[in-house]
Coordinates of C-alpha atoms in Angstrom, one line a residue:
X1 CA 10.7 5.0 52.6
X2 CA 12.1 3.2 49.6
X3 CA 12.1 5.1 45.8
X4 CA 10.6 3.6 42.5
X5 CA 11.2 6.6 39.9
X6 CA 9.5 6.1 36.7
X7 CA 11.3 9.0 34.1
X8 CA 9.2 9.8 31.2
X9 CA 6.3 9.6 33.4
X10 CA 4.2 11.7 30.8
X11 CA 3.7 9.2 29.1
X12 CA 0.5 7.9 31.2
X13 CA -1.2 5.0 29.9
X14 CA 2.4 3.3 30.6
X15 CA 2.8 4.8 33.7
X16 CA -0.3 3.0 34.5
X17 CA 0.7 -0.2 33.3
X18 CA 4.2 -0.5 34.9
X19 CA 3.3 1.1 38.5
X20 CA -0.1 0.1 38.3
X21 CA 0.9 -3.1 38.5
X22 CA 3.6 -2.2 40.9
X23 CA 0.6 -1.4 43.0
X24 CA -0.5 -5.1 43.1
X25 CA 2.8 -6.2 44.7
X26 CA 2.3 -6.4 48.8
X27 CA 6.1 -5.8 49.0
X28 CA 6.1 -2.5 47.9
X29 CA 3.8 -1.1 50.4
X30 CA 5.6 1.8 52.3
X31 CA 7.2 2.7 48.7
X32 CA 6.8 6.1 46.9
X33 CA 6.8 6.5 43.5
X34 CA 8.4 9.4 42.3
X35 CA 7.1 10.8 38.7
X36 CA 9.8 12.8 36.4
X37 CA 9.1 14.5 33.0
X38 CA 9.6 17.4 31.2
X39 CA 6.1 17.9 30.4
X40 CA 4.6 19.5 33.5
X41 CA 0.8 18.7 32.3
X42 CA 1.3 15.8 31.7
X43 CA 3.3 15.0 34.8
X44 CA 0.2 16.2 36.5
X45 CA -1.8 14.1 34.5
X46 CA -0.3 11.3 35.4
X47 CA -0.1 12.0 39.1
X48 CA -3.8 12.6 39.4
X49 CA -4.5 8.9 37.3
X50 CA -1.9 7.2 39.9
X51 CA -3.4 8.8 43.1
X52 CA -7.0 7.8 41.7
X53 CA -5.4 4.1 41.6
X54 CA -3.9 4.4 45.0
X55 CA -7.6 6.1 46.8
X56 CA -9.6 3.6 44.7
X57 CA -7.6 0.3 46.1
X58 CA -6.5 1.3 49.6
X59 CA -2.8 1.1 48.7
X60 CA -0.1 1.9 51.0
X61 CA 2.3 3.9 48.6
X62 CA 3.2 7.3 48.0
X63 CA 2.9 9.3 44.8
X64 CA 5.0 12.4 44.1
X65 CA 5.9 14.5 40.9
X66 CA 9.0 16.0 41.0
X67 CA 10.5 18.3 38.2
X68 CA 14.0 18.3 39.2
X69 CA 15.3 15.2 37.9
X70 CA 17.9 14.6 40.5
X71 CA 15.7 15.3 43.0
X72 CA 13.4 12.3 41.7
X73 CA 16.3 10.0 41.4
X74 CA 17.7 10.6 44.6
X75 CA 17.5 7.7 47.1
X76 CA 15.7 5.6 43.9
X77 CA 16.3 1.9 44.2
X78 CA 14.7 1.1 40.9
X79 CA 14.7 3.5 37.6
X80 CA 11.9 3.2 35.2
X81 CA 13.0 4.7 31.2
X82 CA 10.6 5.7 29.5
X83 CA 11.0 8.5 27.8
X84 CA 11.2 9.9 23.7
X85 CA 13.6 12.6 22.8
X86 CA 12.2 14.9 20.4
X87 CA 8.9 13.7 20.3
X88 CA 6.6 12.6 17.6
X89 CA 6.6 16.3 16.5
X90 CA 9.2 16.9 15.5
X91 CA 11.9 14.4 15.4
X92 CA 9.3 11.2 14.4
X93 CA 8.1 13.2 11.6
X94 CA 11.3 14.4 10.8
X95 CA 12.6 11.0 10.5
X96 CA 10.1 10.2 8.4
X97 CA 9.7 12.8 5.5
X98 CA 13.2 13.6 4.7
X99 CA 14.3 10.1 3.8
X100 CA 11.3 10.0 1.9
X101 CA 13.1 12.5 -0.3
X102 CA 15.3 10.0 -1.4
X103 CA 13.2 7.2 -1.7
X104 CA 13.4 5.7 1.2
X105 CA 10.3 4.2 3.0
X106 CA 9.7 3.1 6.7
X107 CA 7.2 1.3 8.9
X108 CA 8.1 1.9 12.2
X109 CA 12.0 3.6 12.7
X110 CA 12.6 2.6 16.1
X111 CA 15.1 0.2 16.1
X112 CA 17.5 -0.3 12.9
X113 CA 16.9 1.7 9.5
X114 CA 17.7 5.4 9.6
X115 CA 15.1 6.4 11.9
X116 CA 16.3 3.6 14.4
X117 CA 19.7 5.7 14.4
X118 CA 18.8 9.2 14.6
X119 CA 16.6 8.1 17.4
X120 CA 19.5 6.5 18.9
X121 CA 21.5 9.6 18.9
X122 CA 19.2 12.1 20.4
X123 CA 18.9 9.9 23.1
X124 CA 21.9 8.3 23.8
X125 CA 23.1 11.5 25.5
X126 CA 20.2 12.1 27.4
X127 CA 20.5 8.2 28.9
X128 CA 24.1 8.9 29.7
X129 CA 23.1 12.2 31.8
X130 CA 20.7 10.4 33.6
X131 CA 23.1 7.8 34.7
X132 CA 25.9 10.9 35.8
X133 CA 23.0 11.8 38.2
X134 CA 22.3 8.2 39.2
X135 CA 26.6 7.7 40.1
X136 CA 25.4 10.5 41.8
X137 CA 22.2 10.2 44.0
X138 CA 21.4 6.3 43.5
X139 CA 24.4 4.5 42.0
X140 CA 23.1 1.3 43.6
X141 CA 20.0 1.4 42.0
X142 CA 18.6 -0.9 38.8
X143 CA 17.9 1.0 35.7
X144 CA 14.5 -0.9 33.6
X145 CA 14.8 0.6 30.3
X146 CA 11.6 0.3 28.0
X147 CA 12.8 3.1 25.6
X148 CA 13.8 2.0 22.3
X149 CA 15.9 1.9 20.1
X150 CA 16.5 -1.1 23.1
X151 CA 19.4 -2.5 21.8
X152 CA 21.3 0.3 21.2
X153 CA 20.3 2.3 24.2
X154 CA 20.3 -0.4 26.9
X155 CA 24.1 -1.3 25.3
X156 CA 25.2 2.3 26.0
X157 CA 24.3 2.2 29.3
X158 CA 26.1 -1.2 29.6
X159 CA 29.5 0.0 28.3
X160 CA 30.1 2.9 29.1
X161 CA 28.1 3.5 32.9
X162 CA 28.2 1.9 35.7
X163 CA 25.0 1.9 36.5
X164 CA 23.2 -1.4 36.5
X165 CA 20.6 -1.8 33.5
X166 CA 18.2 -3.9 31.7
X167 CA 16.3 -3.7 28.9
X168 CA 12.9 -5.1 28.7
X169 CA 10.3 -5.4 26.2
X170 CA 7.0 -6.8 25.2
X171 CA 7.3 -9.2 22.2
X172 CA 8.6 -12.2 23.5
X173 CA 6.1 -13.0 26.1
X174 CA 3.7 -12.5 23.5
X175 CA 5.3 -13.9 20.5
X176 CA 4.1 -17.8 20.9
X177 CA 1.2 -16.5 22.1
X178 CA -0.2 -14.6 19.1
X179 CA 1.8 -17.1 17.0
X180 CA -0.7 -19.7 17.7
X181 CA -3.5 -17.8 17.8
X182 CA -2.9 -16.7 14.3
X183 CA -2.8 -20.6 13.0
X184 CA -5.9 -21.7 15.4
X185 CA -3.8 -23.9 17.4
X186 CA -3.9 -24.9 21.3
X187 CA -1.0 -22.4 23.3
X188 CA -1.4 -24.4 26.3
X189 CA 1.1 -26.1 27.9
X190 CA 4.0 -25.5 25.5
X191 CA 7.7 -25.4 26.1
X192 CA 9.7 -22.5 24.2
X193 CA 13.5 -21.7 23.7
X194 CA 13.6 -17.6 22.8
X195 CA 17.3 -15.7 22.1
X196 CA 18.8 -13.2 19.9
X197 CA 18.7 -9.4 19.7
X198 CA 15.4 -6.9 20.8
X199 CA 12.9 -7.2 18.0
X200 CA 15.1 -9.9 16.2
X201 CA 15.1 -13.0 18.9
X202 CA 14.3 -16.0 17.2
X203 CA 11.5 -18.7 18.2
X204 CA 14.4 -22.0 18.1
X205 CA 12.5 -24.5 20.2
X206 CA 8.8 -25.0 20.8
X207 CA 7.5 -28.1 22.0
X208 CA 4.6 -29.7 23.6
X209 CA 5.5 -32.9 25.7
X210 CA 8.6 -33.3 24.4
X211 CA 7.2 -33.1 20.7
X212 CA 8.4 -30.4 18.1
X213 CA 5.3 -28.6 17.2
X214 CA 7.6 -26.7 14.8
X215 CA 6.6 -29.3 11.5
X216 CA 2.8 -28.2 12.5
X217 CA 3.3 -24.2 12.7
X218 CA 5.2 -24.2 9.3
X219 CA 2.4 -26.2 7.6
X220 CA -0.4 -24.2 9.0
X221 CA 1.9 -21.2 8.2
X222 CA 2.3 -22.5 4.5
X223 CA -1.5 -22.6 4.3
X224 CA -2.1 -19.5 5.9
X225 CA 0.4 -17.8 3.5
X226 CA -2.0 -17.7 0.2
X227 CA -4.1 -15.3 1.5
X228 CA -3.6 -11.8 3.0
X229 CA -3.0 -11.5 6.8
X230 CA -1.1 -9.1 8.8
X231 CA 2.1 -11.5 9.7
X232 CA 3.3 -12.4 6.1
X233 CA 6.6 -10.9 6.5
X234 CA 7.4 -13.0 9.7
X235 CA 6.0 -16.1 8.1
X236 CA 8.2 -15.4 5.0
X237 CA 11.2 -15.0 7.0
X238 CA 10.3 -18.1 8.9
X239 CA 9.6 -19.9 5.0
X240 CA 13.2 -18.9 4.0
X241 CA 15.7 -18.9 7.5
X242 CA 13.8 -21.9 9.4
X243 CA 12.3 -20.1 12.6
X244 CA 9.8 -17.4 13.6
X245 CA 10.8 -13.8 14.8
X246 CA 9.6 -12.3 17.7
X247 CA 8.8 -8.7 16.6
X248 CA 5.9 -7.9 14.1
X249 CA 6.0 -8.4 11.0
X250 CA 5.3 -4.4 10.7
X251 CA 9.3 -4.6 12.5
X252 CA 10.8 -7.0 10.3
X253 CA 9.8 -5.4 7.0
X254 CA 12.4 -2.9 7.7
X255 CA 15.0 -4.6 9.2
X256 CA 15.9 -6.3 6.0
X257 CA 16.7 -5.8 2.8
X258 CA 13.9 -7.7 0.9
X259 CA 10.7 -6.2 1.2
X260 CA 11.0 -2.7 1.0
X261 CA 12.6 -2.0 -2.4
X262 CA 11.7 0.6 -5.2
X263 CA 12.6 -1.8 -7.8
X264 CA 10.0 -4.5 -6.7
X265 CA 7.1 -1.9 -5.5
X266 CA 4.6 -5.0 -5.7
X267 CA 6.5 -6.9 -2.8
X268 CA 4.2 -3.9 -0.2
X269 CA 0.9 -5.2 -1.3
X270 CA 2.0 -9.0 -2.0
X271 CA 3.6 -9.0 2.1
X272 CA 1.0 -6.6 3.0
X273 CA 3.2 -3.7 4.3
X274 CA 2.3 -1.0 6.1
X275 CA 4.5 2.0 5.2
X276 CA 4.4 5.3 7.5
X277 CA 3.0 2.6 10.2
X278 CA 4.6 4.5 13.2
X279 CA 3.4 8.3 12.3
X280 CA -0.4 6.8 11.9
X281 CA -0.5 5.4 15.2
X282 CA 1.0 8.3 16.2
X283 CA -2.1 10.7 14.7
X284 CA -4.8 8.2 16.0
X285 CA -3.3 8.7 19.9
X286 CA -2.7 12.0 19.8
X287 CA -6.4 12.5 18.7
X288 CA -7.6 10.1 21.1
X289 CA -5.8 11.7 24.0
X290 CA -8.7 14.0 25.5
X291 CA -10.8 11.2 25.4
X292 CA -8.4 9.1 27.6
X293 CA -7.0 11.6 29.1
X294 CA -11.2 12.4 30.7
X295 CA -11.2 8.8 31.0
X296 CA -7.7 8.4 33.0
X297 CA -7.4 10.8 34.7
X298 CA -10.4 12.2 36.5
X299 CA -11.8 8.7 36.9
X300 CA -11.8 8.3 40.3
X301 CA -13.1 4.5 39.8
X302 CA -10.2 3.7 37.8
X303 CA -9.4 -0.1 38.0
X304 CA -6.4 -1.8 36.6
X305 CA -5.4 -5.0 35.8
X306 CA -2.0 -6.3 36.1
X307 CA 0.0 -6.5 32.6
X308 CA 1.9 -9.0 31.3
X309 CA 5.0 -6.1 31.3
X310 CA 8.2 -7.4 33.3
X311 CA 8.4 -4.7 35.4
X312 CA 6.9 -5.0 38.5
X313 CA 7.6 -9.1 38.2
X314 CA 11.3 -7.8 38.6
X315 CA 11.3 -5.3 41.5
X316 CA 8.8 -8.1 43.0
X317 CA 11.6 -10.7 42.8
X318 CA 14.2 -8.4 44.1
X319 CA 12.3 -7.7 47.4
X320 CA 10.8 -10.9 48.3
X321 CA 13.9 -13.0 46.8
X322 CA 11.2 -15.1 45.1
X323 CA 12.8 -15.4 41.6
X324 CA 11.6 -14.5 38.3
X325 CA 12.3 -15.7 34.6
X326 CA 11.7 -13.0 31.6
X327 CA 13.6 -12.0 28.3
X328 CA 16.2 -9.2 29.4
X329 CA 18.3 -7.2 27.0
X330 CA 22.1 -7.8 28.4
X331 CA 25.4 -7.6 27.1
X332 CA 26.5 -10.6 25.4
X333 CA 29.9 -10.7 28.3
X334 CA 31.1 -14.4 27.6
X335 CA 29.1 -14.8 24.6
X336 CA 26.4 -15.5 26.0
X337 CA 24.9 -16.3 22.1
X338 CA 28.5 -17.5 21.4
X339 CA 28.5 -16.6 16.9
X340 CA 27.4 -13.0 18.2
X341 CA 29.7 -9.8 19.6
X342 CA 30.4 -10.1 22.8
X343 CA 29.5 -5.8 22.5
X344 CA 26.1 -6.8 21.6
X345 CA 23.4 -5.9 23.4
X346 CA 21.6 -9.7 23.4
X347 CA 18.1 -10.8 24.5
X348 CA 18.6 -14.2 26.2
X349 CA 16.4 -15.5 29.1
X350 CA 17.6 -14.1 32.4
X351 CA 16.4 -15.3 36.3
X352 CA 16.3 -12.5 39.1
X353 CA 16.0 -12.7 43.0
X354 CA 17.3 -10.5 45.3
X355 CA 20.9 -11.2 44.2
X356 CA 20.4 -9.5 40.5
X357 CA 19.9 -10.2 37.2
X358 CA 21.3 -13.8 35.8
X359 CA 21.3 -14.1 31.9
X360 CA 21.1 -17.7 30.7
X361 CA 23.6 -18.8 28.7
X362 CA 22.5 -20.0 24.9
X363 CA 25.7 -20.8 22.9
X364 CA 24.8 -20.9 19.3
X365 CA 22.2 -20.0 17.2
X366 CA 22.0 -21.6 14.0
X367 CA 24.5 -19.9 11.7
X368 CA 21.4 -18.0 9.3
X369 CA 19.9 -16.4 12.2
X370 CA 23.1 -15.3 13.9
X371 CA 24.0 -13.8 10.3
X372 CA 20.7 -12.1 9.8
X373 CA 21.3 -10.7 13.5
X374 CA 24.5 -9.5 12.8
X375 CA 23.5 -7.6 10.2
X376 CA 21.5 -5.2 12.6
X377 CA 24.7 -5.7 15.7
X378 CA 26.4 -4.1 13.2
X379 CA 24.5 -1.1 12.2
X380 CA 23.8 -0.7 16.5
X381 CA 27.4 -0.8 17.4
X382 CA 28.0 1.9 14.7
X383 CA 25.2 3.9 16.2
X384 CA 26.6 3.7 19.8
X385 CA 30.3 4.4 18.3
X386 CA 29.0 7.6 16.6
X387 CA 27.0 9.1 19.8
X388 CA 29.8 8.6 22.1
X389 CA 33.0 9.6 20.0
X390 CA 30.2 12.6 18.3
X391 CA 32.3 11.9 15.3
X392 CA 29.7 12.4 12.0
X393 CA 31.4 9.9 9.8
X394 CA 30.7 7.1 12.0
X395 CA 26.8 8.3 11.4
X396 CA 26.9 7.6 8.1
X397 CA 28.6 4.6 8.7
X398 CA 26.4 2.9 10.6
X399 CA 23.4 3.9 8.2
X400 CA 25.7 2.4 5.0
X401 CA 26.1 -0.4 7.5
X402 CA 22.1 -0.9 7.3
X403 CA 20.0 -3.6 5.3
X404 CA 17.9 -1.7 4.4
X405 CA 19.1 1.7 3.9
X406 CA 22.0 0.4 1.9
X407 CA 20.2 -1.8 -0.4
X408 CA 17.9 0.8 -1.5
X409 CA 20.9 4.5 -1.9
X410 CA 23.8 4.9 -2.9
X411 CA 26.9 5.7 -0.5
X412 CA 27.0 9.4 -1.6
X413 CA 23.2 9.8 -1.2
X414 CA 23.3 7.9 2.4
X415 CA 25.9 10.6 3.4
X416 CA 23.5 13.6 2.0
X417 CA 20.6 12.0 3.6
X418 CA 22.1 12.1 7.2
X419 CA 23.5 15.8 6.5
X420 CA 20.3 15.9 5.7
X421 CA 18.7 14.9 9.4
X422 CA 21.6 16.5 11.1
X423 CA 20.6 19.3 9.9
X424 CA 17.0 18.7 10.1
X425 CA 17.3 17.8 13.7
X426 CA 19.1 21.3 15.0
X427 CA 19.5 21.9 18.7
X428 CA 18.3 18.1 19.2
X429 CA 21.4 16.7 17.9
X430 CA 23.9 20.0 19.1
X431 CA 27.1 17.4 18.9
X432 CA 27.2 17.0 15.3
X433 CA 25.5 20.5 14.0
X434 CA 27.9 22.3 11.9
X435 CA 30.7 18.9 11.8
X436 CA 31.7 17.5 7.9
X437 CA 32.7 14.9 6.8
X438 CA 36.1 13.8 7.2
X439 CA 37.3 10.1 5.6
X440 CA 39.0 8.3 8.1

């Protein structure tokens, strides 16, 4: 019997999606699917909503919670990440209210900004423990990581394992998609060129028989800019730089300096920004959860569709050699995007079969968008630097490092603000509790 182990498994409307749709794939019959999480209920949950999948289909798999992790990883030849250190009580929230203190407002903190690297660093360590276990028990195995911040984590994993990983995501197979949805034109039959970093790849071909339908999008996108919709900030960057973003626009608010300021409080409403973005759809799940929770997993007709997440295409293409293109997070070895650090953690357009992952080679990006990326490479490098060396002065480093933390305090009140979270954060950040600051 060959192992898929999805960790974070608690987290069970994903679990569905990604071994749901594992489910669909012939290949895998015979497989078992190994469930990991802290959270015994909701391990259980999950369990019973994957076993109501497998008994409502007829599929030949086997589902099994374990709660010793390096019992679930042992014999794995795939790894599913999925997990959230600290949860959204209290470490989101945390993240959230204290550099509101100083005046510093977020949408979403996942990725860049000072959330994005206090995230980073309670989970870092816990990535790198799973991957001592993997050397371990399944050191041939691939690691899928879905957790964010991606860039940061999947890079850590990179450098300093040597476990195999990838980092996948959702917004680039949606990002044309919704794109020209939003201006009312026909998605059919286009031709696209994605690269960059996680949640800042940049849209720098798309095409429709050899035509550039690029002329069309920015005119509609003019048009559809003088009145309020829900992807100004992406069209404004597209306005100013020359190319659309992948991530939201909910993202992109945050992960530069120009639309999140104190001194210009009208730029929220005029780009229609929605501050505290991550902690509301936080509330709304959590008090949703019994009702999908009745709905999941005691539903003993539960169906499922397969998603458009890479997952299962990946492990598909790896046991039938049938290959597979998707947007993988990679290191950028060779330069793969040639203006950025080669110890970038790039998103690029890979191909996989059943010899492993291939990332596409891009060269450059135009010189804006590989400055507008660097601006984040940096504040991610920082980030990895300061959970691997546990030295505090790199924290505060990579959060002056920051577009929009430093355009908005002061070096002196960045360094009290991430005292501030250390402290905050206690026994989930136990390498840097008690540590001061120490010029270098």
């Amino acid at each position: 019997m060959t192992k898929i182990t999805f960790i974070g498994a608690g987290s069970t409307v994903f679990a569905k999606n990604i071994l749901g749709d594992c489910m669909f794939v012939p290949a895998l019959a015979g497989f078992e699917f190994a469930l990991y999480d802290i959270d015994e209920q909701r391990l259980k949950d999950s369990e019973n909503m994957l076993n109501n999948l497998k008994e409502n289909y007829k599929i030949n798999v086997t589902v099994k919670s374990y709660l010793n992790r390096k019992e679930a990883l042992k014999g794995a030849k795939y790894v599913i990440n999925a997990i959230q250190v600290g949860g959204y009580k209290p470490s989101t929230v945390i993240d959230f209210d204290i550099p509101k203190k100083y005046g510093l407002r977020q949408t979403i903190g996942d990725t860049v900004g000072i959330g994005g690297i206090f995230r980073s660093l309670r989970t870092i360590p816990v990535m790198l423990d799973f991957a001592k276990d993997m050397e371990e028990v399944c050191p041939d195995a691939l690691f899928l990581n879905y957790t964010n911040p991606m860039a940061t984590l999947t890079g850590a994993m990179l450098r300093y394992t040597d476990i195999q990983a990838v980092g996948l995501c959702h917004s680039v197979q949606v990002c044309t998609k919704d794109l020209f949805k939003a201006l009312e034109m026909d998605h059919e039959g286009i031709e696209e060129k994605i690269a960059g970093i996680n949640h800042m790849a940049w849209l720098l071909e798309v095409k429709r028989d050899g035509k550039d339908l690029y002329p069309e999008i920015k005119r509609r996108a003019r048009e559809k800019q003088k009145i309020k919709h829900n992807d100004m900030v992406r069209f404004e960057l597209m306005d100013k730089f020359g190319y659309y973003i992948t991530e939201s626009s909910e993202h992109n608010a945050e992960y530069h300096p120009y639309f999140i300021k104190n001194n210009y409080p009208g730029l929220i409403d005029q780009f229609n920004i929605p501050l505290d973005e991550y902690p509301r759809r936080c509330e709304e799940q959590i008090s949703q959860w019994e009702t999908m929770r009745e709905e999941l997993v005691h539903n003993r007709n539960l169906t499922h569709t397969r998603s458009h997440e890479y997952g299962s295409h990946i492990i598909e293409a790896m046991e039938t050699n049938t290959p597979f293109k998707f947007a993988g997070n990679v290191l950028n070895t060779g330069g793969l995007i040639s203006n950025l650090p080669q110890k970038a953690c790039v998103e690029v357009p890979c191909i996989v079969d059943r010899s492993g992952i291939i990332p596409g080679y891009i060269g450059e990006l135009p010189e804006q968008l590989a400055a507008l990326n660097r601006t984040n490479i940096n504040t991610q490098l920082l980030t990895i630097e300061a959970a691997v060396t546990k030295k505090r002065e790199h924290i505060y480093q990579a959060a002056m490092l920051d577009p929009h933390t430093s355009a908005e305090l002061s070096m002196d009140d960045i360094v009290l603000l991430c005292d501030d979270l250390i402290d905050a954060h206690g026994d989930w950040l136990p390498q840097f509790s008690g540590k001061v600051y120490q010029s270098i």
